[in-house]
Amino acid sequence: MTRPFGYFVHHQGRGHAERCAAIAQALPPTRPMTVFCARDDIFPPLPAQVDIVRLPSLFEPSGDEPGTMDWVPTPVTLHCAPLGWPGIRHAMATLAAWFDRADPALMICDVSAEVAQLARICSVPHVKVLQHGDRDDPGHRAAYDGAAGLLAPFHAELAQPEWDAGLRAKTCFAGGLGVDVRIPEREVARQRIGVGADEEMILVVSGGGGEGFSQAPLGVGARARPAARWVTIGKVQRDWHATEPTNIEHRGWVEDAADHIAAADLIIASTGNTTCQQILAAGRPWLAIPEWRYFDEQHRKAEALAAAGVATVRPHLPSSAHAWDAALAETLAAHRPLRQRAMIDDAPADRIALWLEALADRLWTPLPFPLPLTPMERHPQ
């Protein structure tokens, strides 16, 4: 019987679930997979050999947790490990029981340093998804150092400069993983979303992992470029003091984000992974505004995008008309569409699936010769 793969999926945003589904579709049908997640409604279609097990959230209290243990410090090797939470106990017990029962070939962790370390403690080889950010802390290092491999859902040229040769050697990079990068023609996309062929369209994209951009600075930008049609998709924070002109339209959550991106002349967006891959695939001028995330993930990703020459970056939305003029002018002048599209790999899910299968074979294939004895084995105490 083929050993299954396990896959832990963080339920914030949609990118984690989308790349899990892409990998599952690319794996051979003989490879069963069990997915563990706090939500089962965020996944694209999954193949028949994939089961989803719902876990309690490791990060959100249910109301049954005691409030008397916060004085016990969290060790530096852990990030989120509050004491007395029955949901966390149940989640970890479910995972440990599955490890024992299923005898998995690999456990893929996207993302939780604690789940990765649990797999290692339970003697299950794991693959850790590698994300941008300041993650050189003991918790992340333990998860990375103990992993059989690392999976980076972005192009190798977007690696952070401090990632050493050892970390890169165990990493499989896959630009565009989990994202449908089949970008429609600009004219077709504009017809679909109701934008005229000759209009200048500036698109603002807020991802699903946070609260979105504020309304007020977008209004300032729209007033600074009145001839353009401004369209926002995703969540926008309402500001009581915002005064908006008539050339900005808020469409909220849409099912055709790819059409909006393909239709745009310039895009203003945060640096969540799915948004990044879609914009890079479309090759559009991009003003990247990182949002707050744990470990400064989006800020470090924005630095990598700027270093690769595929986005213009500002630390926050411009706050005046002249600042908007300068940022938009720089974005258009620095646009390198061929460079952007080069960040998207051919068939990234297939590449990852082959890498995972080869890694599992390497881990579980007996060696043709015995390993040399360690010093401790040669000279036992």
PDB file of N, CA and C in Angstrom, residues 10 16 59 75-80 109-117 126-147 149-150 160 163 167 170 293-297:
ATOM      1  N   HIS A  10      -2.909  26.202   6.845  1.00  0.00           N
ATOM      2  CA  HIS A  10      -3.367  27.356   7.624  1.00  0.00           C
ATOM      3  C   HIS A  10      -4.577  27.952   6.914  1.00  0.00           C
ATOM      4  N   HIS A  16      -2.856  29.393   0.942  1.00  0.00           N
ATOM      5  CA  HIS A  16      -2.418  28.088   1.455  1.00  0.00           C
ATOM      6  C   HIS A  16      -3.269  26.964   0.860  1.00  0.00           C
ATOM      7  N   PHE A  59      -5.301  28.967  16.715  1.00  0.00           N
ATOM      8  CA  PHE A  59      -5.012  30.376  16.989  1.00  0.00           C
ATOM      9  C   PHE A  59      -6.210  31.152  17.529  1.00  0.00           C
ATOM     10  N   PRO A  75       8.184  29.275  25.442  1.00  0.00           N
ATOM     11  CA  PRO A  75       9.593  29.072  25.069  1.00  0.00           C
ATOM     12  C   PRO A  75       9.879  29.632  23.686  1.00  0.00           C
ATOM     13  N   VAL A  76      11.118  29.980  23.432  1.00  0.00           N
ATOM     14  CA  VAL A  76      11.480  30.644  22.182  1.00  0.00           C
ATOM     15  C   VAL A  76      11.334  29.736  20.966  1.00  0.00           C
ATOM     16  N   THR A  77      11.234  28.440  21.185  1.00  0.00           N
ATOM     17  CA  THR A  77      11.080  27.518  20.063  1.00  0.00           C
ATOM     18  C   THR A  77       9.635  27.408  19.590  1.00  0.00           C
ATOM     19  N   LEU A  78       8.717  28.092  20.253  1.00  0.00           N
ATOM     20  CA  LEU A  78       7.307  28.050  19.877  1.00  0.00           C
ATOM     21  C   LEU A  78       6.807  29.468  19.620  1.00  0.00           C
ATOM     22  N   HIS A  79       5.766  29.579  18.795  1.00  0.00           N
ATOM     23  CA  HIS A  79       5.186  30.887  18.492  1.00  0.00           C
ATOM     24  C   HIS A  79       3.837  31.063  19.169  1.00  0.00           C
ATOM     25  N   CYS A  80       2.950  30.103  18.969  1.00  0.00           N
ATOM     26  CA  CYS A  80       1.594  30.191  19.512  1.00  0.00           C
ATOM     27  C   CYS A  80       1.294  28.889  20.235  1.00  0.00           C
ATOM     28  N   CYS A 109       3.712  21.004   5.832  1.00  0.00           N
ATOM     29  CA  CYS A 109       3.213  21.986   6.793  1.00  0.00           C
ATOM     30  C   CYS A 109       3.166  23.369   6.163  1.00  0.00           C
ATOM     31  N   ASP A 110       1.961  23.919   6.023  1.00  0.00           N
ATOM     32  CA  ASP A 110       1.756  25.226   5.399  1.00  0.00           C
ATOM     33  C   ASP A 110       0.653  25.978   6.160  1.00  0.00           C
ATOM     34  N   VAL A 111       0.985  26.760   7.144  1.00  0.00           N
ATOM     35  CA  VAL A 111       2.271  26.962   7.792  1.00  0.00           C
ATOM     36  C   VAL A 111       2.040  26.869   9.283  1.00  0.00           C
ATOM     37  N   SER A 112       2.906  26.201   9.990  1.00  0.00           N
ATOM     38  CA  SER A 112       2.891  26.162  11.443  1.00  0.00           C
ATOM     39  C   SER A 112       4.188  25.535  11.907  1.00  0.00           C
ATOM     40  N   ALA A 113       4.981  26.325  12.610  1.00  0.00           N
ATOM     41  CA  ALA A 113       6.218  25.783  13.151  1.00  0.00           C
ATOM     42  C   ALA A 113       5.918  24.694  14.165  1.00  0.00           C
ATOM     43  N   GLU A 114       4.811  24.848  14.899  1.00  0.00           N
ATOM     44  CA  GLU A 114       4.473  23.856  15.920  1.00  0.00           C
ATOM     45  C   GLU A 114       4.084  22.521  15.292  1.00  0.00           C
ATOM     46  N   VAL A 115       3.280  22.541  14.231  1.00  0.00           N
ATOM     47  CA  VAL A 115       2.893  21.291  13.567  1.00  0.00           C
ATOM     48  C   VAL A 115       4.116  20.621  12.934  1.00  0.00           C
ATOM     49  N   ALA A 116       5.006  21.422  12.345  1.00  0.00           N
ATOM     50  CA  ALA A 116       6.228  20.860  11.774  1.00  0.00           C
ATOM     51  C   ALA A 116       7.059  20.171  12.854  1.00  0.00           C
ATOM     52  N   GLN A 117       7.191  20.822  13.999  1.00  0.00           N
ATOM     53  CA  GLN A 117       7.971  20.219  15.078  1.00  0.00           C
ATOM     54  C   GLN A 117       7.267  18.993  15.654  1.00  0.00           C
ATOM     55  N   HIS A 126       8.995  15.707   7.447  1.00  0.00           N
ATOM     56  CA  HIS A 126       8.095  16.774   7.021  1.00  0.00           C
ATOM     57  C   HIS A 126       8.758  17.702   6.015  1.00  0.00           C
ATOM     58  N   VAL A 127       7.915  18.319   5.213  1.00  0.00           N
ATOM     59  CA  VAL A 127       8.297  19.398   4.296  1.00  0.00           C
ATOM     60  C   VAL A 127       7.650  20.663   4.804  1.00  0.00           C
ATOM     61  N   LYS A 128       8.451  21.690   4.992  1.00  0.00           N
ATOM     62  CA  LYS A 128       7.940  22.957   5.510  1.00  0.00           C
ATOM     63  C   LYS A 128       7.831  23.957   4.373  1.00  0.00           C
ATOM     64  N   VAL A 129       6.675  24.613   4.260  1.00  0.00           N
ATOM     65  CA  VAL A 129       6.529  25.691   3.287  1.00  0.00           C
ATOM     66  C   VAL A 129       7.326  26.893   3.782  1.00  0.00           C
ATOM     67  N   LEU A 130       8.154  27.426   2.896  1.00  0.00           N
ATOM     68  CA  LEU A 130       9.036  28.547   3.217  1.00  0.00           C
ATOM     69  C   LEU A 130       8.377  29.840   2.760  1.00  0.00           C
ATOM     70  N   GLN A 131       8.250  30.789   3.682  1.00  0.00           N
ATOM     71  CA  GLN A 131       7.655  32.078   3.366  1.00  0.00           C
ATOM     72  C   GLN A 131       8.652  33.194   3.624  1.00  0.00           C
ATOM     73  N   HIS A 132       8.379  34.336   3.015  1.00  0.00           N
ATOM     74  CA  HIS A 132       9.193  35.502   3.295  1.00  0.00           C
ATOM     75  C   HIS A 132       8.960  35.978   4.728  1.00  0.00           C
ATOM     76  N   GLY A 133       9.885  36.807   5.201  1.00  0.00           N
ATOM     77  CA  GLY A 133       9.729  37.375   6.531  1.00  0.00           C
ATOM     78  C   GLY A 133      10.991  37.248   7.353  1.00  0.00           C
ATOM     79  N   ASP A 134      10.962  37.895   8.508  1.00  0.00           N
ATOM     80  CA  ASP A 134      12.068  37.781   9.458  1.00  0.00           C
ATOM     81  C   ASP A 134      11.840  36.525  10.285  1.00  0.00           C
ATOM     82  N   ARG A 135      12.303  35.404   9.801  1.00  0.00           N
ATOM     83  CA  ARG A 135      11.996  34.100  10.391  1.00  0.00           C
ATOM     84  C   ARG A 135      13.256  33.366  10.833  1.00  0.00           C
ATOM     85  N   ASP A 136      14.237  34.107  11.309  1.00  0.00           N
ATOM     86  CA  ASP A 136      15.459  33.479  11.795  1.00  0.00           C
ATOM     87  C   ASP A 136      15.397  33.223  13.294  1.00  0.00           C
ATOM     88  N   ASP A 137      14.191  33.169  13.843  1.00  0.00           N
ATOM     89  CA  ASP A 137      14.005  32.900  15.267  1.00  0.00           C
ATOM     90  C   ASP A 137      14.125  31.400  15.531  1.00  0.00           C
ATOM     91  N   PRO A 138      14.299  31.009  16.790  1.00  0.00           N
ATOM     92  CA  PRO A 138      14.481  29.573  17.089  1.00  0.00           C
ATOM     93  C   PRO A 138      13.311  28.703  16.653  1.00  0.00           C
ATOM     94  N   GLY A 139      12.083  29.214  16.720  1.00  0.00           N
ATOM     95  CA  GLY A 139      10.935  28.403  16.316  1.00  0.00           C
ATOM     96  C   GLY A 139      10.961  28.053  14.839  1.00  0.00           C
ATOM     97  N   HIS A 140      11.153  29.063  14.008  1.00  0.00           N
ATOM     98  CA  HIS A 140      11.235  28.790  12.575  1.00  0.00           C
ATOM     99  C   HIS A 140      12.472  27.968  12.232  1.00  0.00           C
ATOM    100  N   ARG A 141      13.588  28.288  12.856  1.00  0.00           N
ATOM    101  CA  ARG A 141      14.809  27.545  12.549  1.00  0.00           C
ATOM    102  C   ARG A 141      14.642  26.064  12.889  1.00  0.00           C
ATOM    103  N   ALA A 142      13.975  25.764  13.997  1.00  0.00           N
ATOM    104  CA  ALA A 142      13.752  24.359  14.355  1.00  0.00           C
ATOM    105  C   ALA A 142      12.907  23.662  13.297  1.00  0.00           C
ATOM    106  N   ALA A 143      11.866  24.360  12.800  1.00  0.00           N
ATOM    107  CA  ALA A 143      11.010  23.763  11.779  1.00  0.00           C
ATOM    108  C   ALA A 143      11.767  23.570  10.472  1.00  0.00           C
ATOM    109  N   TYR A 144      12.593  24.564  10.091  1.00  0.00           N
ATOM    110  CA  TYR A 144      13.334  24.471   8.834  1.00  0.00           C
ATOM    111  C   TYR A 144      14.469  23.455   8.936  1.00  0.00           C
ATOM    112  N   ASP A 145      15.231  23.524  10.027  1.00  0.00           N
ATOM    113  CA  ASP A 145      16.390  22.637  10.168  1.00  0.00           C
ATOM    114  C   ASP A 145      15.970  21.178  10.270  1.00  0.00           C
ATOM    115  N   GLY A 146      14.807  20.929  10.854  1.00  0.00           N
ATOM    116  CA  GLY A 146      14.349  19.552  11.009  1.00  0.00           C
ATOM    117  C   GLY A 146      13.593  19.003   9.819  1.00  0.00           C
ATOM    118  N   ALA A 147      13.404  19.825   8.783  1.00  0.00           N
ATOM    119  CA  ALA A 147      12.624  19.403   7.625  1.00  0.00           C
ATOM    120  C   ALA A 147      13.463  18.586   6.651  1.00  0.00           C
ATOM    121  N   GLY A 149      12.739  18.728   3.532  1.00  0.00           N
ATOM    122  CA  GLY A 149      12.798  19.635   2.393  1.00  0.00           C
ATOM    123  C   GLY A 149      11.958  20.862   2.670  1.00  0.00           C
ATOM    124  N   LEU A 150      12.204  21.911   1.900  1.00  0.00           N
ATOM    125  CA  LEU A 150      11.442  23.158   2.017  1.00  0.00           C
ATOM    126  C   LEU A 150      10.796  23.463   0.679  1.00  0.00           C
ATOM    127  N   GLN A 160      15.178  35.595  -0.190  1.00  0.00           N
ATOM    128  CA  GLN A 160      15.785  36.647   0.625  1.00  0.00           C
ATOM    129  C   GLN A 160      17.297  36.476   0.644  1.00  0.00           C
ATOM    130  N   TRP A 163      19.179  34.022   3.143  1.00  0.00           N
ATOM    131  CA  TRP A 163      18.985  32.580   3.142  1.00  0.00           C
ATOM    132  C   TRP A 163      20.258  31.915   2.639  1.00  0.00           C
ATOM    133  N   LEU A 167      20.102  26.202   3.295  1.00  0.00           N
ATOM    134  CA  LEU A 167      18.653  26.317   3.221  1.00  0.00           C
ATOM    135  C   LEU A 167      18.180  26.255   1.771  1.00  0.00           C
ATOM    136  N   LYS A 170      18.013  22.699   0.059  1.00  0.00           N
ATOM    137  CA  LYS A 170      16.914  21.788   0.386  1.00  0.00           C
ATOM    138  C   LYS A 170      15.560  22.367  -0.015  1.00  0.00           C
ATOM    139  N   ARG A 293       1.793  41.884   8.485  1.00  0.00           N
ATOM    140  CA  ARG A 293       1.634  40.449   8.707  1.00  0.00           C
ATOM    141  C   ARG A 293       2.678  40.038   9.744  1.00  0.00           C
ATOM    142  N   TYR A 294       2.446  38.896  10.378  1.00  0.00           N
ATOM    143  CA  TYR A 294       3.419  38.374  11.331  1.00  0.00           C
ATOM    144  C   TYR A 294       4.780  38.240  10.664  1.00  0.00           C
ATOM    145  N   PHE A 295       5.813  38.544  11.433  1.00  0.00           N
ATOM    146  CA  PHE A 295       7.214  38.411  11.004  1.00  0.00           C
ATOM    147  C   PHE A 295       7.539  39.310   9.804  1.00  0.00           C
ATOM    148  N   ASP A 296       6.753  40.363   9.593  1.00  0.00           N
ATOM    149  CA  ASP A 296       6.982  41.297   8.483  1.00  0.00           C
ATOM    150  C   ASP A 296       7.032  40.584   7.137  1.00  0.00           C
ATOM    151  N   GLU A 297       6.186  39.591   6.975  1.00  0.00           N
ATOM    152  CA  GLU A 297       6.219  38.770   5.765  1.00  0.00           C
ATOM    153  C   GLU A 297       6.071  39.608   4.500  1.00  0.00           C
TER     154      GLU A 297
END
